[in-house]
Amino acid sequence: MKNKLVVLTGAGISAESGLKTFRDSDGLWEGFDINEVATATAWKKNPALVQEFYNMRRQNVKEAKPNEAHKILAELEQDFDVQIVTQNIDDLHERAGSTKVLHLHGEIFKMRSEKNEDLIYPIHDDIQMGDKAEDGAQLRPQIVWFEEPVYMIEPAANLMRTAEIFLIVGTSLVVYPAAGLVNYVPWKIEKFIVDKKIPYSTPLYNLTAIEKGASEGMREVRELIKMKNEK
Ligand code: APR
């Protein structure tokens, strides 16, 4: 039986793949105010702008490649039962080879009916205004916006409870309910956090903080947890 390694990732793990994080640039994301493009209100007010914004994001993700940090997480499946819970909408974990990835905030390569969140389809190019789902409603990106419920939070919390080792990579942990997931992790297990700038102020018991970029930090985590596995 392999030890269960549960990993919570955020935008910082994809930064070295050239995808911008959200909060490293004064609340502006690729020059856009998050409130104007990533909220349910924004979609009601100006759906064409929101659609265009996510069409651009989809292009960016298509051009990006998994970096070493994504690849190390995929390789760790040889020695650990790795379960990733990501806030990212990109598919870089999957392209690196990770097999168990739960997306909390949706996926850029999926779209859905604006009326029915269960009518989901794959999409690799642009979604146009006027493109309809089979229920006749406008298609929108399958992204969980601010002001919308995070449907995957309960399965994610249940995964946290099963962790034997816990790792956080590249998230500012300011967006709820995702940030609250750390509270479901068994308190006594070993925990690691990798971030260019450790954001976490609440002390988590048994936490090793590695203040480095994702790839460099993940190399260090790999050594640390492999040593434990061999003991
Ligand atoms: N390596 C490691 N960490 C990095 C790197 C890097 N190269 N670059 C940035 N970081 C860290 C930052 O220090 C920060 O702690 O990544 C984190 C990015 O934080 P955010 O931009 O807030 O991204 P995230 O935590 O994923 O945001 C959560 O907010 O906008 C919503 O739904 C969106 O899923 C997103 C959620």
Tab-separated table of C-alpha atoms and ligand atoms in Angstrom:
chain	number	residue	atom	x	y	z
A	1	MET	CA	0.000	0.000	0.000
A	2	LYS	CA	1.332	3.380	-0.994
A	3	ASN	CA	1.052	6.335	1.388
A	4	LYS	CA	-1.653	8.795	0.400
A	5	LEU	CA	-0.230	12.159	-0.633
A	6	VAL	CA	-2.914	14.825	-0.984
A	7	VAL	CA	-1.829	17.983	-2.804
A	8	LEU	CA	-3.608	21.335	-2.984
A	9	THR	CA	-2.352	23.463	-5.874
A	10	GLY	CA	-2.965	26.998	-7.093
A	11	ALA	CA	-1.864	29.379	-9.804
A	12	GLY	CA	1.739	29.457	-8.517
A	13	ILE	CA	2.430	25.932	-9.794
A	14	SER	CA	1.635	27.015	-13.351
A	15	ALA	CA	3.553	30.325	-13.168
A	16	GLU	CA	6.741	28.723	-14.498
A	17	SER	CA	4.703	27.467	-17.456
A	18	GLY	CA	4.027	31.094	-18.340
A	19	LEU	CA	0.483	31.320	-16.963
A	20	LYS	CA	-0.049	34.423	-14.858
A	21	THR	CA	-1.188	34.098	-11.245
A	22	PHE	CA	-4.123	36.171	-10.037
A	23	ARG	CA	-2.793	38.150	-7.119
A	24	ASP	CA	0.808	38.826	-8.060
A	25	SER	CA	-0.205	41.890	-10.060
A	26	ASP	CA	-2.352	44.182	-7.907
A	27	GLY	CA	-5.636	42.416	-8.546
A	28	LEU	CA	-5.244	42.828	-12.267
A	29	TRP	CA	-5.239	39.640	-14.222
A	30	GLU	CA	-3.706	40.000	-17.675
A	31	GLY	CA	-4.797	43.632	-17.457
A	32	PHE	CA	-8.377	42.851	-16.441
A	33	ASP	CA	-10.121	43.590	-13.158
A	34	ILE	CA	-11.164	40.203	-11.730
A	35	ASN	CA	-14.602	41.674	-10.873
A	36	GLU	CA	-15.221	42.492	-14.518
A	37	VAL	CA	-14.432	39.024	-15.839
A	38	ALA	CA	-14.607	36.359	-13.123
A	39	THR	CA	-17.889	36.920	-11.313
A	40	ALA	CA	-21.454	35.806	-11.966
A	41	THR	CA	-22.386	39.509	-12.040
A	42	ALA	CA	-19.844	40.172	-14.786
A	43	TRP	CA	-21.371	37.396	-16.903
A	44	LYS	CA	-24.810	39.003	-16.523
A	45	LYS	CA	-23.497	42.487	-17.248
A	46	ASN	CA	-21.141	41.835	-20.134
A	47	PRO	CA	-21.085	38.192	-21.243
A	48	ALA	CA	-19.203	38.984	-24.456
A	49	LEU	CA	-16.261	40.418	-22.485
A	50	VAL	CA	-16.212	37.428	-20.129
A	51	GLN	CA	-16.393	35.044	-23.074
A	52	GLU	CA	-13.528	36.832	-24.814
A	53	PHE	CA	-11.445	36.813	-21.647
A	54	TYR	CA	-11.790	33.038	-21.222
A	55	ASN	CA	-11.234	32.453	-24.938
A	56	MET	CA	-7.877	34.190	-24.437
A	57	ARG	CA	-7.148	32.133	-21.325
A	58	ARG	CA	-7.884	28.962	-23.326
A	59	GLN	CA	-5.370	30.035	-25.973
A	60	ASN	CA	-2.740	30.742	-23.279
A	61	VAL	CA	-3.245	27.318	-21.711
A	62	LYS	CA	-3.020	25.613	-25.119
A	63	GLU	CA	0.364	27.210	-25.676
A	64	ALA	CA	1.659	26.414	-22.174
A	65	LYS	CA	3.464	23.215	-21.229
A	66	PRO	CA	3.679	21.423	-17.895
A	67	ASN	CA	6.777	22.447	-15.931
A	68	GLU	CA	9.050	20.431	-13.686
A	69	ALA	CA	6.792	20.898	-10.651
A	70	HIS	CA	3.817	19.331	-12.475
A	71	LYS	CA	6.087	16.541	-13.708
A	72	ILE	CA	7.485	15.745	-10.263
A	73	LEU	CA	3.933	15.428	-8.903
A	74	ALA	CA	3.115	13.001	-11.725
A	75	GLU	CA	6.297	10.968	-11.096
A	76	LEU	CA	5.514	10.728	-7.397
A	77	GLU	CA	2.660	8.374	-8.342
A	78	GLN	CA	5.326	5.665	-8.588
A	79	ASP	CA	5.867	5.842	-4.830
A	80	PHE	CA	2.722	7.464	-3.448
A	81	ASP	CA	-1.014	7.399	-3.948
A	82	VAL	CA	-1.143	10.999	-5.159
A	83	GLN	CA	-4.438	12.878	-5.168
A	84	ILE	CA	-4.342	16.432	-6.494
A	85	VAL	CA	-6.978	19.021	-5.664
A	86	THR	CA	-6.353	22.054	-7.848
A	87	GLN	CA	-7.840	25.522	-7.991
A	88	ASN	CA	-6.390	25.840	-11.486
A	89	ILE	CA	-8.514	25.677	-14.593
A	90	ASP	CA	-5.594	24.591	-16.781
A	91	ASP	CA	-4.890	20.941	-17.659
A	92	LEU	CA	-1.167	20.972	-16.929
A	93	HIS	CA	-1.380	18.380	-14.140
A	94	GLU	CA	-3.138	15.976	-16.512
A	95	ARG	CA	-0.714	16.682	-19.363
A	96	ALA	CA	2.210	16.030	-17.009
A	97	GLY	CA	0.696	12.592	-16.356
A	98	SER	CA	-1.123	12.950	-13.029
A	99	THR	CA	-4.083	10.591	-12.979
A	100	LYS	CA	-6.125	11.814	-10.023
A	101	VAL	CA	-6.931	15.507	-10.340
A	102	LEU	CA	-9.991	17.200	-8.879
A	103	HIS	CA	-10.687	20.682	-10.281
A	104	LEU	CA	-12.363	22.916	-7.713
A	105	HIS	CA	-12.915	25.924	-9.945
A	106	GLY	CA	-13.764	24.274	-13.241
A	107	GLU	CA	-11.795	23.524	-16.403
A	108	ILE	CA	-10.934	25.818	-19.289
A	109	PHE	CA	-11.301	22.996	-21.851
A	110	LYS	CA	-14.934	22.451	-20.898
A	111	MET	CA	-18.023	24.534	-21.533
A	112	ARG	CA	-21.558	24.290	-20.266
A	113	SER	CA	-25.091	25.552	-20.674
A	114	GLU	CA	-25.592	28.782	-18.775
A	115	LYS	CA	-28.878	27.348	-17.460
A	116	ASN	CA	-27.859	23.793	-16.585
A	117	GLU	CA	-24.478	23.122	-14.998
A	118	ASP	CA	-24.760	19.419	-15.841
A	119	LEU	CA	-24.768	19.997	-19.601
A	120	ILE	CA	-21.003	19.994	-20.094
A	121	TYR	CA	-19.059	19.621	-23.351
A	122	PRO	CA	-15.399	19.634	-24.322
A	123	ILE	CA	-14.097	22.791	-26.039
A	124	HIS	CA	-10.635	23.436	-27.443
A	125	ASP	CA	-11.183	26.634	-29.393
A	126	ASP	CA	-13.309	29.718	-28.839
A	127	ILE	CA	-16.878	29.794	-27.556
A	128	GLN	CA	-18.893	32.406	-29.437
A	129	MET	CA	-21.868	34.366	-28.170
A	130	GLY	CA	-24.832	32.676	-29.853
A	131	ASP	CA	-23.362	29.161	-29.485
A	132	LYS	CA	-26.087	27.141	-27.769
A	133	ALA	CA	-26.224	24.024	-25.607
A	134	GLU	CA	-28.806	21.328	-26.360
A	135	ASP	CA	-31.264	23.019	-23.978
A	136	GLY	CA	-31.102	26.135	-26.161
A	137	ALA	CA	-29.172	28.180	-23.587
A	138	GLN	CA	-25.993	30.111	-24.279
A	139	LEU	CA	-22.761	28.163	-23.786
A	140	ARG	CA	-20.320	29.543	-21.232
A	141	PRO	CA	-16.960	28.386	-19.891
A	142	GLN	CA	-17.207	25.671	-17.251
A	143	ILE	CA	-15.560	27.906	-14.693
A	144	VAL	CA	-16.712	28.478	-11.130
A	145	TRP	CA	-16.915	32.254	-10.815
A	146	PHE	CA	-17.011	34.311	-7.661
A	147	GLU	CA	-20.592	34.386	-6.315
A	148	GLU	CA	-21.177	30.816	-7.542
A	149	PRO	CA	-21.271	27.652	-5.418
A	150	VAL	CA	-18.175	25.456	-5.454
A	151	TYR	CA	-19.801	22.090	-6.171
A	152	MET	CA	-16.610	20.107	-5.717
A	153	ILE	CA	-15.851	21.392	-2.232
A	154	GLU	CA	-17.390	18.433	-0.427
A	155	PRO	CA	-15.569	15.700	-2.362
A	156	ALA	CA	-12.398	17.781	-1.959
A	157	ALA	CA	-12.909	18.015	1.820
A	158	ASN	CA	-13.416	14.251	1.963
A	159	LEU	CA	-10.116	13.720	0.135
A	160	MET	CA	-8.345	16.007	2.607
A	161	ARG	CA	-9.525	13.763	5.443
A	162	THR	CA	-7.785	10.770	3.840
A	163	ALA	CA	-4.351	12.421	3.598
A	164	GLU	CA	-1.318	10.716	5.112
A	165	ILE	CA	0.997	13.429	3.825
A	166	PHE	CA	-0.264	16.861	2.766
A	167	LEU	CA	1.325	19.326	0.379
A	168	ILE	CA	0.318	22.839	-0.702
A	169	VAL	CA	1.903	24.367	-3.825
A	170	GLY	CA	1.541	27.919	-5.153
A	171	THR	CA	-1.662	29.256	-3.685
A	172	SER	CA	-2.242	32.437	-1.714
A	173	LEU	CA	-4.959	30.623	0.288
A	174	VAL	CA	-7.161	33.696	0.355
A	175	VAL	CA	-10.090	32.413	-1.697
A	176	TYR	CA	-12.765	30.495	0.201
A	177	PRO	CA	-14.029	27.847	0.433
A	178	ALA	CA	-10.839	26.417	-1.127
A	179	ALA	CA	-8.582	27.947	1.528
A	180	GLY	CA	-10.647	26.278	4.275
A	181	LEU	CA	-9.792	22.811	2.946
A	182	VAL	CA	-6.616	22.770	5.037
A	183	ASN	CA	-8.848	22.457	8.106
A	184	TYR	CA	-9.958	18.973	7.026
A	185	VAL	CA	-6.433	17.571	6.884
A	186	PRO	CA	-5.645	15.283	9.853
A	187	TRP	CA	-3.804	17.564	12.272
A	188	LYS	CA	-0.905	15.296	13.160
A	189	ILE	CA	0.282	14.290	9.670
A	190	GLU	CA	3.324	15.781	8.008
A	191	LYS	CA	2.584	18.860	5.884
A	192	PHE	CA	4.618	20.799	3.343
A	193	ILE	CA	4.066	24.102	1.611
A	194	VAL	CA	5.993	25.323	-1.449
A	195	ASP	CA	5.534	28.936	-2.461
A	196	LYS	CA	7.738	31.686	-3.827
A	197	LYS	CA	6.423	33.784	-0.963
A	198	ILE	CA	4.880	31.712	1.837
A	199	PRO	CA	1.467	33.293	2.398
A	200	TYR	CA	0.296	31.169	5.195
A	201	SER	CA	0.048	32.887	8.541
A	202	THR	CA	-2.160	30.444	10.476
A	203	PRO	CA	0.166	27.861	11.973
A	204	LEU	CA	-0.521	24.386	10.638
A	205	TYR	CA	0.847	21.691	12.924
A	206	ASN	CA	3.846	19.740	11.617
A	207	LEU	CA	4.401	22.042	8.620
A	208	THR	CA	7.625	22.398	6.651
A	209	ALA	CA	7.636	25.616	4.634
A	210	ILE	CA	9.807	25.785	1.517
A	211	GLU	CA	9.966	29.340	0.252
A	212	LYS	CA	11.049	28.695	-3.309
A	213	GLY	CA	9.696	28.616	-6.833
A	214	ALA	CA	7.510	25.600	-7.597
A	215	SER	CA	10.060	23.483	-9.504
A	216	GLU	CA	12.958	24.060	-7.137
A	217	GLY	CA	10.704	23.607	-4.117
A	218	MET	CA	9.195	20.408	-5.498
A	219	ARG	CA	12.651	18.925	-6.000
A	220	GLU	CA	13.228	19.488	-2.302
A	221	VAL	CA	9.850	18.023	-1.300
A	222	ARG	CA	10.552	14.944	-3.427
A	223	GLU	CA	13.751	14.252	-1.501
A	224	LEU	CA	12.158	14.892	1.880
A	225	ILE	CA	9.144	12.664	1.393
A	226	LYS	CA	11.049	9.885	-0.346
A	227	MET	CA	13.381	9.705	2.641
A	228	LYS	CA	10.367	9.299	4.905
A	229	ASN	CA	8.979	6.559	2.672
A	230	GLU	CA	12.208	4.595	2.961
A	231	LYS	CA	12.298	4.759	6.764
B	1	APR	N1	6.416	29.205	-7.696
B	1	APR	C1	5.704	29.001	-6.546
B	1	APR	N2	4.771	29.819	-6.108
B	1	APR	C2	4.514	30.928	-6.839
B	1	APR	C3	5.211	31.216	-8.044
B	1	APR	C4	6.205	30.287	-8.458
B	1	APR	N3	6.921	30.457	-9.573
B	1	APR	N4	4.722	32.377	-8.542
B	1	APR	C5	3.770	32.781	-7.695
B	1	APR	N5	3.637	31.925	-6.666
B	1	APR	C6	2.699	31.966	-5.538
B	1	APR	C7	2.382	33.336	-4.987
B	1	APR	O1	3.349	33.711	-4.006
B	1	APR	C8	0.999	33.138	-4.388
B	1	APR	O2	1.073	32.650	-3.053
B	1	APR	O3	1.468	31.463	-6.004
B	1	APR	C9	0.390	32.033	-5.280
B	1	APR	C10	-0.625	32.539	-6.286
B	1	APR	O4	-1.731	33.068	-5.603
B	1	APR	P1	-3.038	33.543	-6.386
B	1	APR	O5	-2.623	34.376	-7.530
B	1	APR	O6	-3.948	34.137	-5.384
B	1	APR	O7	-3.652	32.189	-6.984
B	1	APR	P2	-4.583	31.114	-6.284
B	1	APR	O8	-4.257	30.979	-4.846
B	1	APR	O9	-4.525	29.897	-7.125
B	1	APR	O10	-6.011	31.781	-6.433
B	1	APR	C11	-7.133	31.102	-5.967
B	1	APR	O11	-8.630	32.724	-6.874
B	1	APR	O12	-9.080	34.139	-8.665
B	1	APR	C12	-9.440	32.968	-8.035
B	1	APR	O13	-10.531	31.106	-8.896
B	1	APR	C13	-9.308	31.779	-8.936
B	1	APR	O14	-8.455	29.584	-8.469
B	1	APR	C14	-8.220	30.961	-8.276
B	1	APR	C15	-8.335	31.358	-6.823
